[in-house]
Short mmCIF file of C-alpha atoms in Angstrom, two decimals:
data_model
loop_
_atom_site.label_atom_id
_atom_site.label_comp_id
_atom_site.label_asym_id
_atom_site.label_seq_id
_atom_site.Cartn_x
_atom_site.Cartn_y
_atom_site.Cartn_z
CA MET D 241 85.01 55.84 130.33
CA THR D 242 84.27 58.92 128.03
CA ARG D 243 88.49 60.39 128.28
CA THR D 244 89.24 55.69 127.33
CA ILE D 245 87.05 57.23 124.16
CA PHE D 246 87.55 59.81 123.25
CA LEU D 247 91.50 59.85 122.69
CA LEU D 248 89.83 56.37 121.29
CA VAL D 249 89.02 59.02 117.87
CA LEU D 250 91.65 61.07 118.35
CA PHE D 251 93.46 58.78 117.38
CA LEU D 252 92.24 57.44 114.55
CA THR D 253 91.61 61.22 114.13
CA ILE D 254 95.18 60.96 113.98
CA GLY D 255 96.14 58.35 112.36
CA SER D 256 93.79 58.30 109.42
CA SER D 257 94.99 62.38 108.21
CA TYR D 258 97.39 60.53 106.95
CA ALA D 259 95.47 58.58 104.37
CA GLN D 260 92.82 60.85 103.81
CA PRO D 261 92.43 63.42 100.14
CA LEU D 262 93.71 66.27 99.79
CA HIS D 263 92.21 69.45 97.32
CA LYS D 264 95.97 69.18 96.16
CA PRO D 265 95.82 68.35 91.50
CA VAL D 266 98.03 65.68 90.83
CA SER D 267 100.74 68.23 88.56
CA ALA D 268 101.57 66.27 85.58
CA ILE D 269 105.18 64.81 86.61
CA ILE D 270 103.83 62.97 89.36
CA HIS D 271 101.47 61.62 87.37
CA CYS D 272 104.17 60.13 84.39
CA LEU D 273 106.09 59.09 88.15
CA LEU D 274 102.63 57.25 89.20
CA SER D 275 102.02 55.66 85.84
CA LYS D 276 105.35 54.10 85.80
CA ASP D 277 104.86 49.70 86.44
CA ARG D 278 108.42 49.70 87.04
CA SER D 279 110.11 51.39 89.47
CA ILE D 280 112.59 53.70 88.83
CA PRO D 281 116.16 53.95 90.38
CA VAL D 282 117.05 57.39 91.28
CA ILE D 283 115.19 59.73 91.09
CA SER D 284 117.07 63.15 90.60
CA HIS D 285 115.85 66.96 92.08
CA LEU D 286 116.61 70.65 92.47
CA HIS D 287 114.86 73.04 95.29
CA PHE D 288 112.02 69.62 96.15
CA ASP D 289 109.80 70.80 99.19
CA HIS D 290 107.17 70.78 100.53
CA PHE D 291 105.32 68.03 98.08
CA ILE D 292 104.27 66.65 101.54
CA PRO D 293 101.69 68.95 102.88
CA ALA D 294 103.26 70.48 106.43
CA SER D 295 100.04 69.03 107.98
CA LEU D 296 101.33 65.75 107.64
CA LEU D 297 104.37 66.38 109.30
CA SER D 298 105.89 67.71 112.65
CA ARG D 299 107.08 71.17 113.24
CA GLY D 300 110.36 72.42 111.98
CA LEU D 301 110.11 69.70 109.31
CA GLU D 302 107.82 71.72 107.04
CA ASP D 303 110.97 73.32 105.25
CA GLN D 304 112.54 70.64 104.74
CA PRO D 305 114.59 70.07 101.49
CA GLN D 306 112.22 66.41 100.10
CA TYR D 307 112.88 63.50 98.16
CA LEU D 308 110.85 60.75 95.71
CA LEU D 309 111.15 56.96 95.24
CA ARG D 310 109.63 54.93 92.79
CA GLY D 311 109.50 51.40 93.13
CA ARG D 312 108.21 48.59 91.97
CA SER D 313 105.28 48.71 94.31
CA GLY D 314 104.50 52.33 94.05
CA LEU D 315 106.02 56.19 94.49
CA TYR D 316 107.17 57.46 98.33
CA ALA D 317 107.79 60.43 99.45
CA GLY D 318 110.68 61.59 102.91
CA VAL D 319 112.07 64.24 104.71
CA ASN D 320 115.25 65.60 104.33
CA GLY D 321 117.30 64.04 107.58
CA THR D 322 114.48 62.23 108.71
CA GLY D 323 113.31 58.32 108.60
CA ILE D 324 110.43 59.41 107.79
CA LEU D 325 108.05 58.05 104.39
CA PHE D 326 104.89 58.28 102.77
CA ARG D 327 103.36 56.26 99.73
CA VAL D 328 102.36 58.45 97.12
CA SER D 329 98.68 58.39 95.16
CA ASP D 330 95.87 59.50 93.48
CA SER D 331 92.68 59.49 94.71
CA ALA D 332 89.85 61.24 92.06
CA GLY D 333 92.69 63.47 91.48
CA SER D 334 93.98 64.18 94.27
CA LEU D 335 96.99 63.81 96.47
CA VAL D 336 96.55 60.74 99.23
CA PHE D 337 99.67 60.47 102.15
CA ASP D 338 100.26 57.15 103.56
CA ARG D 339 102.50 57.23 105.92
CA GLU D 340 104.56 54.26 106.20
CA ASP D 341 107.16 53.68 108.33
CA SER D 342 106.83 54.20 112.77
CA THR D 343 109.78 56.34 112.58
CA VAL D 344 110.43 58.36 115.99
CA TYR D 345 114.16 59.46 116.00
CA GLN D 346 116.33 62.18 113.21
CA GLY D 347 118.54 64.07 111.98
CA HIS D 348 120.86 61.25 111.53
CA ASP D 349 120.94 61.14 107.70
CA PHE D 350 120.50 65.16 105.80
CA TYR D 351 121.84 64.80 102.22
CA ALA D 352 122.19 60.95 102.61
CA ALA D 353 121.60 59.19 98.71
CA ASN D 354 118.29 57.82 98.00
CA PHE D 355 117.56 55.07 95.54
CA ALA D 356 115.09 52.35 94.87
CA LEU D 357 116.51 48.28 93.28
CA ASN D 358 112.90 46.86 92.38
CA ASP D 359 110.61 46.98 95.39
CA THR D 360 112.94 47.58 98.10
CA LEU D 361 114.02 51.34 98.76
CA PHE D 362 118.06 52.26 100.04
CA SER D 363 119.97 55.29 102.52
CA PHE D 364 123.62 56.09 101.15
CA GLY D 365 125.30 58.49 103.56
CA GLY D 366 124.26 62.21 104.99
CA TYR D 367 125.14 64.07 108.06
CA GLY D 368 124.11 64.01 111.62
CA PHE D 369 124.93 64.24 114.93
CA TRP D 370 127.80 66.46 113.86
CA ARG D 371 129.70 63.72 111.48
CA SER D 372 129.01 62.39 108.53
CA ASN D 373 128.32 58.18 107.57
CA GLY D 374 128.99 55.35 105.19
CA LEU D 375 125.89 53.46 106.30
CA LEU D 376 123.93 51.82 104.46
CA ARG D 377 120.51 52.21 105.17
CA TYR D 378 117.06 49.36 103.47
CA PHE D 379 113.05 50.58 103.90
CA ASP D 380 111.36 46.97 106.01
CA TRP D 381 108.77 47.20 105.34
CA GLY D 382 106.87 44.37 107.95
CA ALA D 383 109.62 46.32 110.40
CA ARG D 384 107.67 49.46 108.97
CA GLU D 385 111.29 50.92 109.45
CA TRP D 386 114.56 51.88 108.98
CA ASP D 387 117.81 49.27 108.92
CA LEU D 388 121.71 48.53 108.05
CA LEU D 389 123.17 45.88 105.96
CA PRO D 390 126.15 45.56 107.24
CA THR D 391 129.49 46.86 104.10
CA ASP D 392 133.80 45.99 105.08
CA LYS D 393 133.49 49.39 105.47
CA GLU D 394 132.11 52.74 106.07
CA ILE D 395 132.84 55.29 103.47
CA PRO D 396 131.24 58.47 104.16
CA PHE D 397 129.33 59.55 102.20
CA TYR D 398 127.62 64.14 102.34
CA LYS D 399 126.00 66.10 99.47
CA GLY D 400 128.36 63.77 96.76
CA THR D 401 127.64 62.01 94.27
CA PHE D 402 126.11 59.00 92.86
CA TRP D 403 125.17 56.45 89.74
CA LEU D 404 123.43 53.87 90.37
CA ASP D 405 123.51 50.46 87.81
CA PRO D 406 120.77 48.26 88.94
CA GLN D 407 121.16 45.92 86.34
CA ALA D 408 124.13 44.95 87.97
CA ARG D 409 123.40 46.29 91.53
CA GLU D 410 126.02 48.41 92.79
CA LEU D 411 126.49 52.25 94.20
CA TYR D 412 129.06 54.74 92.64
CA ILE D 413 129.74 57.62 94.32
CA ILE D 414 131.96 60.83 94.01
CA GLY D 415 133.99 61.85 96.75
CA SER D 416 134.06 61.38 99.88
CA GLN D 417 133.49 64.52 102.40
CA PHE D 418 134.55 63.89 105.82
CA ILE D 419 133.03 65.80 108.66
CA ASN D 420 133.45 64.60 111.94
CA ASP D 421 133.27 67.66 114.49
CA GLY D 422 133.80 65.57 117.17
CA ILE D 423 137.37 65.92 116.51
CA SER D 424 139.85 68.68 118.06
CA THR D 425 141.45 69.27 113.93
CA THR D 426 140.31 72.10 111.18
CA GLN D 427 138.03 71.31 108.86
CA SER D 428 140.42 71.39 105.83
CA ASP D 429 143.12 69.40 107.48
CA LEU D 430 140.26 65.71 107.12
CA PRO D 431 141.21 64.19 103.74
CA ASN D 432 138.02 65.07 102.02
CA GLU D 433 138.58 63.08 98.31
CA THR D 434 136.44 65.30 96.03
CA ALA D 435 137.28 63.75 93.37
CA VAL D 436 137.77 59.63 93.84
CA VAL D 437 135.32 57.51 92.54
CA ARG D 438 134.80 54.52 94.96
CA LYS D 439 132.09 51.41 94.66
CA LEU D 440 130.53 49.22 96.44
CA ASN D 441 128.39 45.58 95.20
CA LEU D 442 125.15 46.00 96.34
CA PRO D 443 124.30 42.31 97.18
CA ALA D 444 128.28 41.77 98.74
CA GLY D 445 128.54 45.37 100.68
CA ARG D 446 132.61 45.42 99.21
CA TRP D 447 133.15 48.40 98.24
CA SER D 448 136.26 49.48 95.92
CA GLU D 449 138.58 51.62 94.83
CA LEU D 450 137.94 52.84 91.05
CA GLY D 451 140.22 56.41 90.26
CA LYS D 452 140.10 59.70 89.99
CA ILE D 453 137.66 62.64 88.02
CA ASN D 454 137.93 65.89 87.23
CA LEU D 455 134.63 67.97 88.88
CA PRO D 456 133.21 70.88 85.90
CA LYS D 457 132.82 73.71 89.09
CA ASP D 458 129.81 75.13 87.21
CA ASP D 459 126.20 75.48 88.46
CA PHE D 460 125.62 72.05 87.34
CA ILE D 461 123.28 68.78 88.56
CA PHE D 462 124.24 64.88 88.40
CA LEU D 463 121.58 62.90 87.00
CA ASN D 464 120.91 58.34 87.10
CA SER D 465 120.86 57.22 83.05
CA PRO D 466 120.96 54.01 81.96
CA TRP D 467 124.66 54.39 81.00
CA GLY D 468 125.93 57.08 83.28
CA CYS D 469 126.16 60.39 84.78
CA LEU D 470 124.77 62.80 83.00
CA ILE D 471 125.49 66.32 83.52
CA ILE D 472 123.76 69.30 82.58
CA ASN D 473 126.02 72.26 82.92
CA PHE D 474 123.30 75.18 83.73
CA LYS D 475 125.09 78.39 83.11
CA THR D 476 126.29 77.00 79.53
CA TYR D 477 124.21 73.98 78.24
CA SER D 478 126.68 71.82 77.63
CA ILE D 479 125.79 67.82 78.53
CA GLY D 480 128.14 64.88 79.36
CA LEU D 481 128.08 61.85 80.59
CA LEU D 482 130.29 60.33 82.37
CA ASP D 483 130.62 56.28 81.76
CA PHE D 484 132.43 55.00 84.98
CA THR D 485 131.55 51.35 83.80
CA ASP D 486 133.93 51.74 80.41
CA ASN D 487 135.40 54.65 81.41
CA GLN D 488 134.77 57.38 79.45
CA ALA D 489 133.87 61.30 78.80
CA LEU D 490 131.75 61.99 76.65
CA HIS D 491 129.41 65.20 75.15
CA LEU D 492 126.40 65.43 73.79
CA GLN D 493 126.16 66.11 69.92
CA LYS D 494 124.64 69.39 68.05
CA ARG D 495 121.23 68.18 67.53
CA PRO D 496 119.38 66.32 70.47
CA TYR D 497 122.20 69.14 72.79
CA GLU D 498 119.87 71.87 71.68
CA ARG D 499 116.51 70.14 71.59
CA LEU D 500 116.94 69.54 75.80
CA ALA D 501 118.78 72.36 76.75
CA GLN D 502 115.05 74.56 74.87
CA VAL D 503 113.19 72.44 76.75
CA ILE D 504 114.93 73.56 80.35
CA LYS D 505 116.07 77.57 79.29
CA SER D 506 111.82 77.93 79.15
CA TYR D 507 111.25 76.82 82.85
CA GLY D 508 113.37 80.06 84.24
CA ALA D 509 113.47 78.19 86.86
CA GLY D 510 114.17 74.64 86.07
CA PRO D 511 112.35 71.47 86.35
CA ASP D 512 112.46 70.46 90.60
CA VAL D 513 112.32 66.50 89.33
CA TYR D 514 114.27 64.36 86.76
CA PHE D 515 114.75 60.61 85.86
CA PHE D 516 115.23 58.00 83.64
CA SER D 517 113.25 55.03 82.58
CA ASP D 518 114.59 53.06 79.47
CA SER D 519 116.31 55.45 77.92
CA THR D 520 114.09 58.91 77.87
CA LEU D 521 114.37 61.72 79.52
CA TYR D 522 111.59 62.79 81.83
CA PHE D 523 112.09 66.21 83.65
CA GLY D 524 108.92 68.76 85.05
CA ASN D 525 108.13 71.38 88.16
CA THR D 526 106.26 69.88 90.99
CA LYS D 527 104.59 73.29 91.23
CA GLY D 528 104.29 74.86 87.85
CA ASN D 529 102.49 71.79 86.45
CA ALA D 530 104.84 71.12 84.32
CA VAL D 531 105.65 68.25 82.67
CA ASP D 532 108.58 67.22 79.24
CA SER D 533 110.36 64.01 78.21
CA ILE D 534 113.50 63.76 75.58
CA GLN D 535 114.78 60.85 73.83
CA ILE D 536 118.27 60.01 74.28
CA SER D 537 120.75 57.28 72.67
CA LYS D 538 124.66 56.35 73.95
CA ASN D 539 125.27 56.92 70.73
CA ASP D 540 124.42 60.05 70.63
CA PHE D 541 126.84 61.46 72.88
CA HIS D 542 131.14 61.42 71.65
CA TYR D 543 133.90 60.24 73.19
CA ASP D 544 136.38 62.95 74.79
CA LYS D 545 139.00 61.30 76.65
CA PRO D 546 139.07 58.69 79.32
CA LEU D 547 136.98 59.55 83.24
CA MET D 548 138.81 58.51 85.44
CA ASN D 549 143.68 58.27 86.09
CA LYS D 550 142.82 55.24 88.07
CA GLY D 551 145.46 54.62 90.72
CA GLU D 552 146.41 57.83 90.86
CA GLY D 553 147.75 59.83 94.83
CA ARG D 554 148.16 56.42 95.81
CA SER D 555 150.77 56.29 98.97
CA PRO D 556 153.89 54.44 99.30
CA VAL D 557 152.30 52.37 102.15
CA ASP D 558 149.40 51.37 98.96
CA LEU D 559 151.56 50.05 97.44
CA PHE D 560 153.60 48.30 99.81
CA GLY D 561 150.59 46.46 100.80
CA TRP D 562 149.42 45.82 97.47
CA LEU D 563 152.60 44.14 97.55
CA LEU D 564 152.27 42.44 101.01
CA ILE D 565 149.16 40.81 99.39
CA ILE D 566 150.00 39.12 96.34
CA LEU D 567 153.37 37.36 98.34
CA ALA D 568 150.19 36.64 100.88
CA PHE D 569 148.31 35.28 97.68
CA LEU D 570 150.75 32.40 96.20
CA ALA D 571 151.96 31.52 99.39
CA ALA D 572 148.31 29.51 99.85
CA MET D 573 148.16 29.25 96.29
CA GLY D 574 151.69 26.77 97.15
CA LEU D 575 150.64 26.12 100.31
CA LEU D 576 146.70 23.98 98.48
CA LEU D 577 148.33 22.60 95.48
CA LYS D 578 150.92 21.09 97.92
CA LYS D 579 147.62 19.64 100.40
CA ARG D 580 146.04 18.46 97.47
CA LYS D 581 149.20 16.69 96.66
CA THR D 582 148.87 15.10 100.05
CA LYS D 583 145.62 14.53 100.15
CA LYS D 584 144.89 10.43 102.09
CA ASN D 585 144.33 7.18 99.63
CA LEU D 586 140.87 5.70 100.15
CA VAL D 587 140.69 2.41 100.60
CA TYR D 588 138.00 0.77 98.67
CA ASP D 589 136.76 -2.82 99.15
CA ASP D 590 139.06 -4.85 96.77
CA GLY D 591 141.86 -3.31 98.74
CA SER D 592 142.77 -1.40 95.44
CA SER D 593 143.49 2.38 97.07
CA ARG D 594 143.52 6.10 95.25
CA ASN D 595 143.30 9.64 95.70
CA SER D 596 140.25 11.60 96.50
CA ALA D 597 141.39 13.33 93.27
CA GLU D 598 140.48 9.83 91.55
CA THR D 599 137.07 8.47 93.20
CA ASP D 600 134.60 10.80 90.95
CA THR D 601 136.56 9.67 87.65
CA HIS D 602 137.28 6.41 88.55
CA THR D 603 133.88 5.58 89.42
CA LEU D 604 132.39 7.14 85.94
CA ARG D 605 134.82 5.03 84.20
CA SER D 606 133.89 2.56 86.13
CA ILE D 607 129.76 2.70 84.71
CA LYS D 608 131.30 4.30 81.16
CA PHE D 609 132.81 1.16 79.43
CA THR D 610 130.93 -1.80 81.36
CA GLY D 611 127.39 -0.51 80.77
CA GLN D 612 126.26 -0.01 84.71
CA ARG D 613 123.23 1.36 85.88
CA VAL D 614 122.16 1.67 88.81
CA SER D 615 118.37 2.04 90.08
CA GLN D 616 117.25 4.85 92.17
CA SER D 617 117.46 3.39 95.72
CA GLU D 618 121.13 3.24 94.81
CA SER D 619 123.39 6.60 94.28
CA VAL D 620 126.99 6.46 92.82
CA TYR D 621 127.33 10.32 94.52
CA ASN D 622 129.23 10.50 97.58
CA GLU D 623 127.11 13.16 101.53
CA PHE D 624 129.47 15.97 99.43
CA GLU D 625 127.19 16.11 96.14
CA LYS D 626 124.30 14.64 98.00
CA GLN D 627 124.23 17.44 100.02
CA LEU D 628 124.36 19.56 97.09
CA ILE D 629 121.34 18.30 95.27
CA ARG D 630 119.05 18.82 98.70
CA TYR D 631 120.07 21.75 98.39
CA LEU D 632 119.41 22.64 94.95
CA LEU D 633 115.90 20.26 94.91
CA LYS D 634 114.68 22.17 98.04
CA LYS D 635 115.58 26.07 96.63
CA GLY D 636 114.59 24.56 93.44
CA LYS D 637 110.75 23.53 95.87
CA ASP D 638 110.08 27.39 96.28
CA GLU D 639 111.30 28.22 92.52
CA ILE D 640 114.08 30.39 94.00
CA PRO D 641 118.01 30.41 91.36
CA VAL D 642 120.47 29.68 93.58
CA THR D 643 122.65 32.71 92.86
CA VAL D 644 127.16 32.05 91.74
CA GLU D 645 127.90 33.43 95.61
CA GLU D 646 124.75 31.03 97.17
CA PHE D 647 126.46 28.38 94.49
CA ASN D 648 130.12 29.28 95.97
CA ARG D 649 128.71 29.10 99.79
CA GLN D 650 127.62 25.90 99.58
CA LEU D 651 130.83 24.13 97.68
CA GLY D 652 132.55 26.27 100.56
CA LEU D 653 134.83 28.63 98.61
CA ALA D 654 133.54 32.51 99.55
CA GLY D 655 136.18 33.90 99.53
CA LYS D 656 138.91 32.36 97.18
CA HIS D 657 140.04 33.92 93.56
CA GLU D 658 138.04 33.55 91.27
CA SER D 659 139.11 31.57 88.98
CA ILE D 660 139.32 29.10 91.49
CA GLN D 661 135.39 28.75 92.94
CA LYS D 662 134.90 28.91 88.28
CA LYS D 663 137.03 25.67 87.79
CA ASN D 664 135.22 23.58 90.64
CA ARG D 665 132.38 24.86 89.73
CA ASN D 666 133.14 23.19 86.37
CA ASP D 667 134.55 20.88 88.00
CA ILE D 668 131.24 19.68 90.43
CA LEU D 669 128.58 19.63 87.50
CA ASN D 670 130.59 18.44 85.04
CA THR D 671 130.94 15.45 88.07
CA ILE D 672 126.96 15.03 88.50
CA ASN D 673 126.07 15.70 85.54
CA GLN D 674 127.98 12.69 84.59
CA LYS D 675 127.41 10.73 87.25
CA TRP D 676 123.31 11.69 86.23
CA GLN D 677 123.36 10.63 82.98
CA LEU D 678 125.93 7.87 83.02
CA GLY D 679 124.39 6.02 86.03
CA TYR D 680 120.98 6.25 85.60
CA GLY D 681 120.39 6.21 82.42
CA GLU D 682 119.21 9.68 82.02
CA ASN D 683 119.45 12.01 78.27
CA GLY D 684 119.74 15.86 80.49
CA PRO D 685 121.47 17.37 82.47
CA LEU D 686 121.05 17.10 86.12
CA ILE D 687 121.80 20.28 86.73
CA LEU D 688 121.70 23.74 85.12
CA ARG D 689 121.76 26.96 85.30
CA LYS D 690 121.14 30.63 83.16
CA ARG D 691 122.14 33.52 83.42
CA SER D 692 120.28 35.95 86.29
CA ASP D 693 118.13 38.31 85.40
CA PHE D 694 119.02 41.23 87.42
CA ASP D 695 123.13 40.92 85.74
CA LYS D 696 123.66 38.80 82.63
CA ARG D 697 127.27 38.85 83.55
CA SER D 698 126.70 36.55 85.95
CA PHE D 699 124.77 32.32 85.79
CA GLU D 700 121.78 31.84 88.39
CA TYR D 701 121.76 27.36 89.21
CA TYR D 702 118.75 25.39 89.85
CA LEU D 703 117.86 21.81 89.21
CA ASN D 704 116.15 20.54 86.67
CA PRO D 705 112.79 20.14 87.23
CA ALA D 706 112.21 17.27 85.80
CA TYR D 707 114.28 14.78 87.74
CA PHE D 708 112.44 16.68 91.09
CA GLU D 709 110.52 13.36 91.88
CA SER D 710 113.90 11.12 90.31
CA CYS D 711 115.63 12.87 93.25
CA GLU D 712 113.68 12.34 95.52
CA LYS D 713 113.95 8.92 95.68
CA LEU D 714 117.28 9.03 95.25
CA LEU D 715 117.95 11.40 98.36
CA GLU D 716 115.79 9.83 100.70
#
């Protein structure tokens, strides 16, 4: 009994030690991060270590490089090459570290790309167990451990450069360093594509290759800015911008460049933490308790040249592959058109017949020209349309908008060409809304759409809340 009580007390003591305030003052740059009420996509580091107290880490981990992540719900600190994750907070001017993960294994993701989107923390690539990898991981708050998100292919990434576009939810990587000690060949024979730029669409898990760029060879650091990768050269203190979305290489004008270079030089060894919040660049040194900031606008940059040489270096095999894809697409389009022309006719009660493409037009014309109205207990919608309305009604009650990808899946358009998806979405929307207005005498459309808060180039779909009750009667 005494032994059991002793072990229980020891366990509670060890567990609670993770959350005890440490007599370590909160540095100015950490205080700045803690005070933010939003997520910071990427926090860049230069020689960042010994932030998490050694007393909270296993032996041998105290000297490993560390990193910071700022989600919408708080600030987190991790250890390079492990899944260890601490929530960092401030208690009366002292730092508090709460262990969030239940990680057992380590040594699989050294020098991975770590970033945050809202409250989701991500880790991509890294080196471990004799090879570099291209795995996309996210932290599962319920299971308190890291889990995988599948992608269409694995692109190894290790000690590379990356940029996150939080609005489009896309990850850009510059260079892919392949390391595989299990292959009996020299590492120089492996495809280390240090200049190739690739983009990963995070929601879809889909990779695309954009082109090649020339990277500087001096002592420099990449920072994640709202407009692309900001490059600071620590020898010349020149500052450039890699704008991937508009394919531009730019440089900072003289006046902002001089101010920023002057402040960075005053740090001596340089800041160890950098991050952007909107258009303000913050940087500081956790050990020297210093923080500075400077406003930078994209208008401060001057255009130099195109950033990427698109299509450079493609082999004849790649070109032949694209030719096959185009031919296959044209063949599929031909079959689709032929199938549409040979659709079976539908026979109506009056003995007439028309093909399925004319069905909705016939219904609308009948309502429009006869002035016919139907009651809520009747329906002018077919089963497919009812199923879509039912899905949107359920999402609407849960206050969850439907993304364009989800809408395509409901219509059976997933994997189709974008032009086909767009045409079919517009057709079904117009048909359902016209039937609603003509058949039931309503003034407003039944299905609405708005631009996504995450990506202003994309739309989200939802059912008009004013018609929830009418739809429930319709679907009974």
